[in-house]
XYZ file of C-alpha atoms in Angstrom:
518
model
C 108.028 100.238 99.150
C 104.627 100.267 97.132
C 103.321 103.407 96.294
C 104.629 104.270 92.485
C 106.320 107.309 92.413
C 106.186 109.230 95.406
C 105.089 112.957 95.933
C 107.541 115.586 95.634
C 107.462 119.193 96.320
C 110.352 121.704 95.285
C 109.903 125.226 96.261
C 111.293 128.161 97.818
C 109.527 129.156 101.273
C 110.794 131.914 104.037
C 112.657 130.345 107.232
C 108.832 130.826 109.358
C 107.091 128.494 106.983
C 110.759 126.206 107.242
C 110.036 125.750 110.876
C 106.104 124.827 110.158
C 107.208 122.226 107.598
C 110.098 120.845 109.945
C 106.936 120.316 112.244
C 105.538 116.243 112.695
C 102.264 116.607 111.222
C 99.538 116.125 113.477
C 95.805 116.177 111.148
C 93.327 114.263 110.246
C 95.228 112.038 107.531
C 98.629 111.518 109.974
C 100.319 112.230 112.765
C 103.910 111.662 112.504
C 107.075 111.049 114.847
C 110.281 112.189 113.745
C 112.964 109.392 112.620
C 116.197 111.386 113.444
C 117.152 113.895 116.052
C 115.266 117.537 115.339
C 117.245 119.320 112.880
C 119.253 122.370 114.143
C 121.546 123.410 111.150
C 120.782 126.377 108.114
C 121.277 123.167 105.996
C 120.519 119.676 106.229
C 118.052 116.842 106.299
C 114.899 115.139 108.450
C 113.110 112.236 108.090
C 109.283 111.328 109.564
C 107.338 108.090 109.795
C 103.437 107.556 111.212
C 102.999 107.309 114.391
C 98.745 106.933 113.866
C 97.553 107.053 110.231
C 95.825 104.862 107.737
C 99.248 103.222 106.006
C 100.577 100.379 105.121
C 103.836 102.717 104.795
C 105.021 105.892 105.154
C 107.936 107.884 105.252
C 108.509 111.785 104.611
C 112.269 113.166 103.741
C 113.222 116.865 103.368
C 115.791 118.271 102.573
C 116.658 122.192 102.718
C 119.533 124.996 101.864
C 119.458 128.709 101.880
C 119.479 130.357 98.941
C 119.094 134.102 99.890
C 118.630 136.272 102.940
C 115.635 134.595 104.624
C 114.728 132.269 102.094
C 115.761 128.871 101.396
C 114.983 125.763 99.080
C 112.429 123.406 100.250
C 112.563 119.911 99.149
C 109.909 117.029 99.893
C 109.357 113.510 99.465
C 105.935 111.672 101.112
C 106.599 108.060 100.092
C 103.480 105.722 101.183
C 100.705 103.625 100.294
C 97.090 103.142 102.503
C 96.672 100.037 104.601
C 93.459 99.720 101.788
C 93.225 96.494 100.270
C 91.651 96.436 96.548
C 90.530 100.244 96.608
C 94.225 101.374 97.820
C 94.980 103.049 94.158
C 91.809 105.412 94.622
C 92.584 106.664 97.908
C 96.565 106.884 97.003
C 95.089 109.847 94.268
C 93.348 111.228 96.637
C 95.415 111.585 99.468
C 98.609 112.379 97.087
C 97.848 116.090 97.256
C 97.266 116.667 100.377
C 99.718 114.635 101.848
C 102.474 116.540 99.346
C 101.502 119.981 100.789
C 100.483 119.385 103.850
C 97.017 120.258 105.635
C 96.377 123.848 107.315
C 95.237 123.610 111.143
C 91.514 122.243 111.173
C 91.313 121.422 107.341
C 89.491 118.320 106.279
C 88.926 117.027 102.587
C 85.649 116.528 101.710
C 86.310 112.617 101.238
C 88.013 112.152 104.627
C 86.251 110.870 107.852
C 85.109 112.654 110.204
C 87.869 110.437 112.853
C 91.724 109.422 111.674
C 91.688 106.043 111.081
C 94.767 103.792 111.653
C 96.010 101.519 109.490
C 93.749 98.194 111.100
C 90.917 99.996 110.943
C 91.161 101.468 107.581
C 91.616 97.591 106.443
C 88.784 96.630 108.343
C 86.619 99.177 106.523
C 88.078 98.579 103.079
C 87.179 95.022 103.250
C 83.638 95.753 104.443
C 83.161 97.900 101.603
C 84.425 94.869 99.597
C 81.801 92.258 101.132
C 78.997 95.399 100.747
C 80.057 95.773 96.750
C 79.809 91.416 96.702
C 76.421 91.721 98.716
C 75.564 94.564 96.173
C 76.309 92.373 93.280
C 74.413 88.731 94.635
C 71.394 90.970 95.604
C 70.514 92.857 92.554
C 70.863 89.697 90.162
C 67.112 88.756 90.658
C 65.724 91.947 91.162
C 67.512 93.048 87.530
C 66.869 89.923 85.986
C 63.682 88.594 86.855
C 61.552 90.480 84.453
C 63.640 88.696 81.723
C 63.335 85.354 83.690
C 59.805 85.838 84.060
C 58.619 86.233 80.286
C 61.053 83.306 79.211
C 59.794 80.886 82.144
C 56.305 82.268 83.486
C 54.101 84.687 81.745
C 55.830 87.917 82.910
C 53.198 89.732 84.755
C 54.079 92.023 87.963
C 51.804 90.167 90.173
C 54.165 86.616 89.172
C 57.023 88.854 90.108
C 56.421 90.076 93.000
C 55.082 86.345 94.517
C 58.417 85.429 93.614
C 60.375 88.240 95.100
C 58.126 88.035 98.136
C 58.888 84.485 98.458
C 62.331 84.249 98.252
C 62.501 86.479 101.214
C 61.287 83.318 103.927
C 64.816 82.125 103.502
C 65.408 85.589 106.092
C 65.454 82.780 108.688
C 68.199 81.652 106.975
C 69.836 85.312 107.722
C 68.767 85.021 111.562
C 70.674 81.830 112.420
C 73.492 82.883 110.425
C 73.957 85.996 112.323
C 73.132 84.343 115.557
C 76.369 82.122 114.743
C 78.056 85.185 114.291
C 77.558 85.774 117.652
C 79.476 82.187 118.836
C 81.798 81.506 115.873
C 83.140 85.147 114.983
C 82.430 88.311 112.315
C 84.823 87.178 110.261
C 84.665 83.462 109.565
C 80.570 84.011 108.965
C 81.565 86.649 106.511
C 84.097 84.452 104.552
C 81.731 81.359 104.582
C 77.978 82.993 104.094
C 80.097 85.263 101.197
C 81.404 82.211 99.433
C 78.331 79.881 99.770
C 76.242 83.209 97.991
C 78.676 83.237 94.972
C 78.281 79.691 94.451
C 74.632 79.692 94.491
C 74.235 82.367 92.369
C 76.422 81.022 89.806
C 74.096 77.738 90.392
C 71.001 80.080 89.513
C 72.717 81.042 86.065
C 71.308 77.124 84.955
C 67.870 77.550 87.227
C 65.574 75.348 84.557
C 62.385 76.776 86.008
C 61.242 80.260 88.046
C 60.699 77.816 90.769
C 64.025 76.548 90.791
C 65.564 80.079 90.404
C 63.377 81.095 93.432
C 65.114 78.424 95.719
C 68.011 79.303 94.435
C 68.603 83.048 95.003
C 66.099 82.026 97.996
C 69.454 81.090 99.558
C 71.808 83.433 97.816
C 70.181 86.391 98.886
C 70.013 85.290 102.464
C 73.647 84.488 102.730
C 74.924 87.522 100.918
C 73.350 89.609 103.230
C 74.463 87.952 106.099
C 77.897 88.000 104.464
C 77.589 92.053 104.776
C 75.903 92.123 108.360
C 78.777 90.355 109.754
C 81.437 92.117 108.669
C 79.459 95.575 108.834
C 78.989 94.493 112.414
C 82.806 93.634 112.313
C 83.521 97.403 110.862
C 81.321 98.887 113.171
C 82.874 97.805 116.320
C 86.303 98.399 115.049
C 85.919 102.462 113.987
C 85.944 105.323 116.039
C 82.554 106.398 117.272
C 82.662 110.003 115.620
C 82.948 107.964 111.942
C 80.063 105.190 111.803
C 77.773 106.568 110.058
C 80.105 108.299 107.792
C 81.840 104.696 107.038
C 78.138 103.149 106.890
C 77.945 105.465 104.151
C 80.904 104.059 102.305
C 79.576 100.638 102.660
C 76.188 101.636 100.857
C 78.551 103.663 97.843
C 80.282 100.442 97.795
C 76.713 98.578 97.348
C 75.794 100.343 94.798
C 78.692 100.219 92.995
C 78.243 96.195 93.277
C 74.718 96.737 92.000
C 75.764 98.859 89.300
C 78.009 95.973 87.910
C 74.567 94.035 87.305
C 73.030 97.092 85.520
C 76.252 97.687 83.121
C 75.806 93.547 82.375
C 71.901 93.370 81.769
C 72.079 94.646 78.035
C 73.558 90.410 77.918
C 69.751 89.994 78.610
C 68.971 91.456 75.420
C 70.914 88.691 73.192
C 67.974 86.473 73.246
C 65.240 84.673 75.691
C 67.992 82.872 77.946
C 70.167 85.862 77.780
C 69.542 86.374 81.315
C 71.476 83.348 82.000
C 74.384 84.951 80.733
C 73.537 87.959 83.598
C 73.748 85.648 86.470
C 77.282 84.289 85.309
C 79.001 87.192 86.029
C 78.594 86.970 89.725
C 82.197 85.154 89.088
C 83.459 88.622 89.679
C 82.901 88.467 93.310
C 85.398 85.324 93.653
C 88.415 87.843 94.252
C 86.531 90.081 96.222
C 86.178 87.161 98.458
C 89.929 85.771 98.349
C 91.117 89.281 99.164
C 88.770 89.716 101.790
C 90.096 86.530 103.447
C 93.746 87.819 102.905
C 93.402 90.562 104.811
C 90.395 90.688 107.293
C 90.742 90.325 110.969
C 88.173 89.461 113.726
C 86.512 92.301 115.593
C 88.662 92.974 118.912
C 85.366 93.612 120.588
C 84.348 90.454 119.719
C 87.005 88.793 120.943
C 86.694 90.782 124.535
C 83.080 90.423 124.970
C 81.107 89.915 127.727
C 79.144 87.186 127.958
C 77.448 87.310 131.090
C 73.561 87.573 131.522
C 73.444 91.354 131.749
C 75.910 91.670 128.865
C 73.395 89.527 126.357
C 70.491 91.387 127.160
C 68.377 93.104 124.267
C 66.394 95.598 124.846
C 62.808 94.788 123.939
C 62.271 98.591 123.010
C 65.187 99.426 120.772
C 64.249 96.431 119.025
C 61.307 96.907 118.517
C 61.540 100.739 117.613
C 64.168 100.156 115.183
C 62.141 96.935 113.309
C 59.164 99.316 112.936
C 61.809 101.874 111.020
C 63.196 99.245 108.883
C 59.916 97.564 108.210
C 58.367 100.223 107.133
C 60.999 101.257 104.846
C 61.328 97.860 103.189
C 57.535 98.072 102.401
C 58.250 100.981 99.799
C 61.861 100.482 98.829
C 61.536 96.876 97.935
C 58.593 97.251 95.386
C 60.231 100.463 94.120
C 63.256 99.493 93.302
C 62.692 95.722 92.361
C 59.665 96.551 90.033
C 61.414 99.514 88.254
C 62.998 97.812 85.576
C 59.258 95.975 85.137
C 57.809 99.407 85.111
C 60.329 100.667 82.580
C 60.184 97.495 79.911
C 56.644 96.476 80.278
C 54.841 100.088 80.687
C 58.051 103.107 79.392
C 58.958 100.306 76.754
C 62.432 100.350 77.576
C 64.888 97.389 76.593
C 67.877 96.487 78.865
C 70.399 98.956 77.020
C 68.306 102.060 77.942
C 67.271 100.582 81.621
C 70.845 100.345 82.169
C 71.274 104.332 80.979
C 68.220 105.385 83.156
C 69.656 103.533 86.362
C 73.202 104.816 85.951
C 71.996 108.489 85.031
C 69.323 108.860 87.821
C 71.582 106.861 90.608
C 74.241 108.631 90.577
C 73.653 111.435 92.601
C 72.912 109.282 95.216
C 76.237 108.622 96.008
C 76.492 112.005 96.902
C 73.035 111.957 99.368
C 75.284 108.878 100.838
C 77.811 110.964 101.391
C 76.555 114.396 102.536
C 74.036 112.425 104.484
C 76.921 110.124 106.375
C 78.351 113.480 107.742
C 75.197 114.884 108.364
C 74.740 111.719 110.746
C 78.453 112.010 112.689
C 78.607 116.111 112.938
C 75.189 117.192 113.050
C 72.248 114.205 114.056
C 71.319 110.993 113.110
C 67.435 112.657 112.958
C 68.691 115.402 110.986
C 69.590 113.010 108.150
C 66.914 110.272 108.403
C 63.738 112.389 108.430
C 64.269 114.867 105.596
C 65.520 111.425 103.746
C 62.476 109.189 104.110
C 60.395 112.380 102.973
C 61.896 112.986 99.974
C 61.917 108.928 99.053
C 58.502 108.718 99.350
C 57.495 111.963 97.644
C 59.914 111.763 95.066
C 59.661 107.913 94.719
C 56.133 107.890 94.428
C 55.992 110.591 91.639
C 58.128 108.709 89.468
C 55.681 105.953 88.981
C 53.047 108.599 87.907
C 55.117 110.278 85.455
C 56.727 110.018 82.308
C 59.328 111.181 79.539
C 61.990 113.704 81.334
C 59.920 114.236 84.244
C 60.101 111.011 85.134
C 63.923 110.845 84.447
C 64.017 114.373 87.407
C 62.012 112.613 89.813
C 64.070 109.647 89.858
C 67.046 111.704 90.178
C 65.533 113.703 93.294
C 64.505 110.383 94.991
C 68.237 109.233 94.371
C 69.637 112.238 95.797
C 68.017 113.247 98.633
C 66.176 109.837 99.504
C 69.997 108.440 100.192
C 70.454 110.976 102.750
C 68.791 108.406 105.371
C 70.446 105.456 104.522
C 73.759 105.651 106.267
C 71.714 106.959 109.936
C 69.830 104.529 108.939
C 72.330 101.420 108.542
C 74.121 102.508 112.116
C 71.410 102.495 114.285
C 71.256 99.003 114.477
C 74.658 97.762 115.497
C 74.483 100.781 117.929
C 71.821 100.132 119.944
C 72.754 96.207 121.071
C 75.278 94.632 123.025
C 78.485 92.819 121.642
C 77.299 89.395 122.694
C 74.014 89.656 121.102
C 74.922 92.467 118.341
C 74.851 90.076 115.299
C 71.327 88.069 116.596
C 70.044 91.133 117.003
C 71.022 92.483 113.563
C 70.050 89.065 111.890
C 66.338 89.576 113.622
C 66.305 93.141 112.163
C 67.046 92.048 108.675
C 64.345 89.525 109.103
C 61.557 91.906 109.933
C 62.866 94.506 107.196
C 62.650 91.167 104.651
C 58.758 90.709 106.029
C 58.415 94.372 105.018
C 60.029 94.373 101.507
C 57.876 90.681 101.576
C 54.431 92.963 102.467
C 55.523 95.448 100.376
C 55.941 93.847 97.349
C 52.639 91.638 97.637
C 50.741 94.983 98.174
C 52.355 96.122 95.273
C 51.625 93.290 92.760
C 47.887 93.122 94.084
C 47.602 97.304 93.655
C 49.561 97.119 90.178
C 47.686 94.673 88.266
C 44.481 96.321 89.489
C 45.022 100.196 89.761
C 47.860 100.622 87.714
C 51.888 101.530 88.689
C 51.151 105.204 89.700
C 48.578 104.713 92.119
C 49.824 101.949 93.947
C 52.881 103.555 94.796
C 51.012 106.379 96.095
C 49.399 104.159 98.761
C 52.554 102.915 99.247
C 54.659 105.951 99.694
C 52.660 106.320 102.828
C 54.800 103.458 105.314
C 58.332 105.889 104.722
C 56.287 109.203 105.457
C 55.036 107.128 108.538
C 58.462 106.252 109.084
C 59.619 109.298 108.931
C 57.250 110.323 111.663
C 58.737 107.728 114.164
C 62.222 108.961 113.682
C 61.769 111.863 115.523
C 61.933 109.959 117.917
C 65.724 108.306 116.973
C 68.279 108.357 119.829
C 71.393 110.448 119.010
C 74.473 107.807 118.794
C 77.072 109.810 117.122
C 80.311 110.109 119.283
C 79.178 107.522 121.927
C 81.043 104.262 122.324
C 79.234 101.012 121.479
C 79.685 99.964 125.500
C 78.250 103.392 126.735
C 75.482 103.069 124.574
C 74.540 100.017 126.138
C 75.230 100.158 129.405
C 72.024 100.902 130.434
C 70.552 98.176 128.343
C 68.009 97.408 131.374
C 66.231 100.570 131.591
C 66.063 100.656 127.761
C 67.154 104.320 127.178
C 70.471 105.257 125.032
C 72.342 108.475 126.070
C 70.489 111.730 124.916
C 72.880 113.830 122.708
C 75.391 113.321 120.089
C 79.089 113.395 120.543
């Protein structure tokens, strides 16, 4: 059995807290069923397996004897490993603990979901997280690299930039029919494929002998890798429990970043000479394994494989759509020029090389993952408006300030954006495989991701015009005014949390989701 050594507990207890232990544990990390007949002697043995939990295996074995008058000797063994492939050793630390001394009535770790997950759906989400830190990776190559690209194949100017990064983004067509074949073909085999075909490319880009070659290359890459995260977020999203979407949405984007993060820890190779961004792009190999285990151990979306497909069943509603593109348009139109001209901003006008970018990013994004996190639960207990609002504020203040500032202000204001900005995102990610039908979930998703690309594309042309005329700080000013407007609009967000995916869209025709969260 896999697991290393298991966790053992020795101790004396009193005969009342005997009985609790001899209990099946029913919490939020297992509920149990007994493997031998309850026991009934002063002395003696028990054994437990799962009967709902996230394992791949798991067995608990006491053993007990008195020693005196109302006490006795307690002894424990939890033997198991999480049905979690790749990140299985994190969560086996984690859950060691708790799982050795047992939870009290109601308690819930601070890293644990707000639902118990079993042990398909905790695989389901473990992979997803997988594809996300991939997707992370293939995404943030050009938008880390391109200011080195740019002054050793164009002139280097933030206006050349931000063409290019605007124009790779009319391959989001590319994202559209991929997720529309989602719909027909399956979650998972447009995961695998869209995953693979982005790794390749992006290797391919590592030998790009002009900007306009890179462009078509990561023109593709970029498209596929996030279609390679839609589908199987789509895949995760209609295999968890309704209380924990947003929460595991939250995950996904911790696991993005992390992807990200492996391109920031590898862009001081861009520093080794004019080409040394080549050397950047090359270690996208990483994301082969991610992709073999991925295809080990992902299954297709039960949902998908029950789904309606009759007329009524397909239908989108014109509204959500359209209320939801306006969100993520608007969002794109400040986060895209923020974060893809920020290591411009640093080199070209803070005089940073790639050593200290790489410190600034790490220092300042960190706290984000806990805004991820806080603002995941925020979504499933509390309300999706709760997080998203407060969220988009703070990105666009914050955000917008850092552009204007320098020195350790500018290294604070970073930070806050980081911190509090990421409370949206995981509200933010759910809404839109909430609010459509199975049959047409991934079209939907795939138009979505096309109007958010027009906004990071509107965004970041805006940005180059206003940069190279007014300066960094007071474009982003202008700017910072689509996520307050955003912000404005999603007080008007429909609260998701708790229902199922059908109940949310079985009124699809009139156009209005259930009012209330679960």
């Amino acid at each position: 059995m896999r697991g290393g050594q298991a966790a053992k507990l020795d101790v004396e207890i009193d005969e009342a807290e005997l009985a609790r232990r001899l209990r099946p544990r029913d919490d939020i990390l297992v509920a149990e069923k007994r493997l031998d007949d309850p026991p009934t002697a002063t002395s003696g043995e028990a054994r437990f397996g799962v009967e709902h939990g996230p394992f791949r295996t798991y067995e608990r074995t006491t053993s007990w004897e008195p020693t005196v008058p109302g006490k006795v000797r307690f002894r424990q063994q939890v033997r198991f490993w999480p049905a979690i492939p790749f990140f299985g050793g994190i969560w086996y630390l984690f859950m060691r603990k708790p799982l050795r001394d047992g939870l009290d009535p109601g308690a819930r770790p601070l890293w644990a979901l707000p639902n118990r997950l079993d042990a398909r759906q905790s695989t389901v989400l473990a992979v997803m997280a997988l594809f996300h830190a991939a997707g992370g990776m293939l995404y943030a190559f050009l938008t880390n690299v391109l200011t080195f690209a740019s002054a050793d194949l164009g002139d280097g100017s933030a206006g050349e930039q931000s063409v290019i990064l605007a124009v790779v983004r009319v391959g989001s067509v590319l994202t559209i029919a991929t997720m529309a074949f989602a719909d027909k073909a399956g979650r998972r085999r447009v995961t695998l494929w869209a995953a693979s075909a982005a790794v390749a490319f992006t290797l391919a880009s590592a030998a790009a002998p002009s900007l306009i070659a890179l462009a078509a290359l990561q023109t593709v890459s970029r498209n596929l890798a996030i279609a390679a995260m839609l589908a199987a977020d789509t895949l995760s999203v209609e295999e968890l429990p309704a209380g924990s979407r947003a929460a595991a949405q939250g995950l996904g984007a911790l696991a993005y970043g992390w992807g990200a993060g492996l391109v920031v820890i590898s862009l001081p190779l861009a520093d080794l000479g004019d080409s040394g961004w080549r050397l950047v792009f090359l270690t996208s190999a990483i994301c082969i394994p991610f992709v073999w285990i991925g295809a080990r151990h992902l299954p297709e979306s039960r949902r998908f494989l029950e789904r309606d497909l009759s007329a009524k069943a397909r239908k989108v509603s014109p509204r959500r759509f359209i209320f939801v593109g306006a969100l993520f348009f608007l969002l794109n139109a400040f986060v895209a020029p923020s974060s893809q001209l920020q290591n411009d901003y640093l080199r070209a006008d803070q005089g940073f090389a790639g050593s200290r970018i790489t410190l600034f990013i790490v220092v300042t994004g960190v706290p984000g993952l806990f805004g991820i996190l806080v603002g995941g639960r925020l979504a499933d207990r509390r309300s999706r408006r709760v997080a998203i609002v407060p969220g988009l504020l703070c990105m666009a203040g914050f955000g917008a300030l850092f552009y204007n500032l320098s020195g350790a202000p500018m290294w604070v204001s970073a930070t806050l954006a980081a911190a509090l900005g990421t409370l949206a995102v995981p509200a933010l990610g759910v809404l839109a495989p909430e609010l459509f039908p199975t049959a047409r979930r991934g079209t939907a998703r795939g138009g979505l991701s096309s109007i958010a690309t027009v906004g990071s594309a509107t965004g970041l042309l805006l940005a180059g015009a206003l940069i190279d005329t007014v300066g960094y700080g007071n474009a982003f000013m202008w700017l910072a005014l689509a996520p307050m407007i955003a912000a404005a609009l999603a007080m008007g967000v429909p609260e998701t949390s708790g229902h199922e995916l059908e109940e949310l869209n079985e009124d699809i025709n009139a156009g209005k989701p259930p009012e209330g969260g679960g």
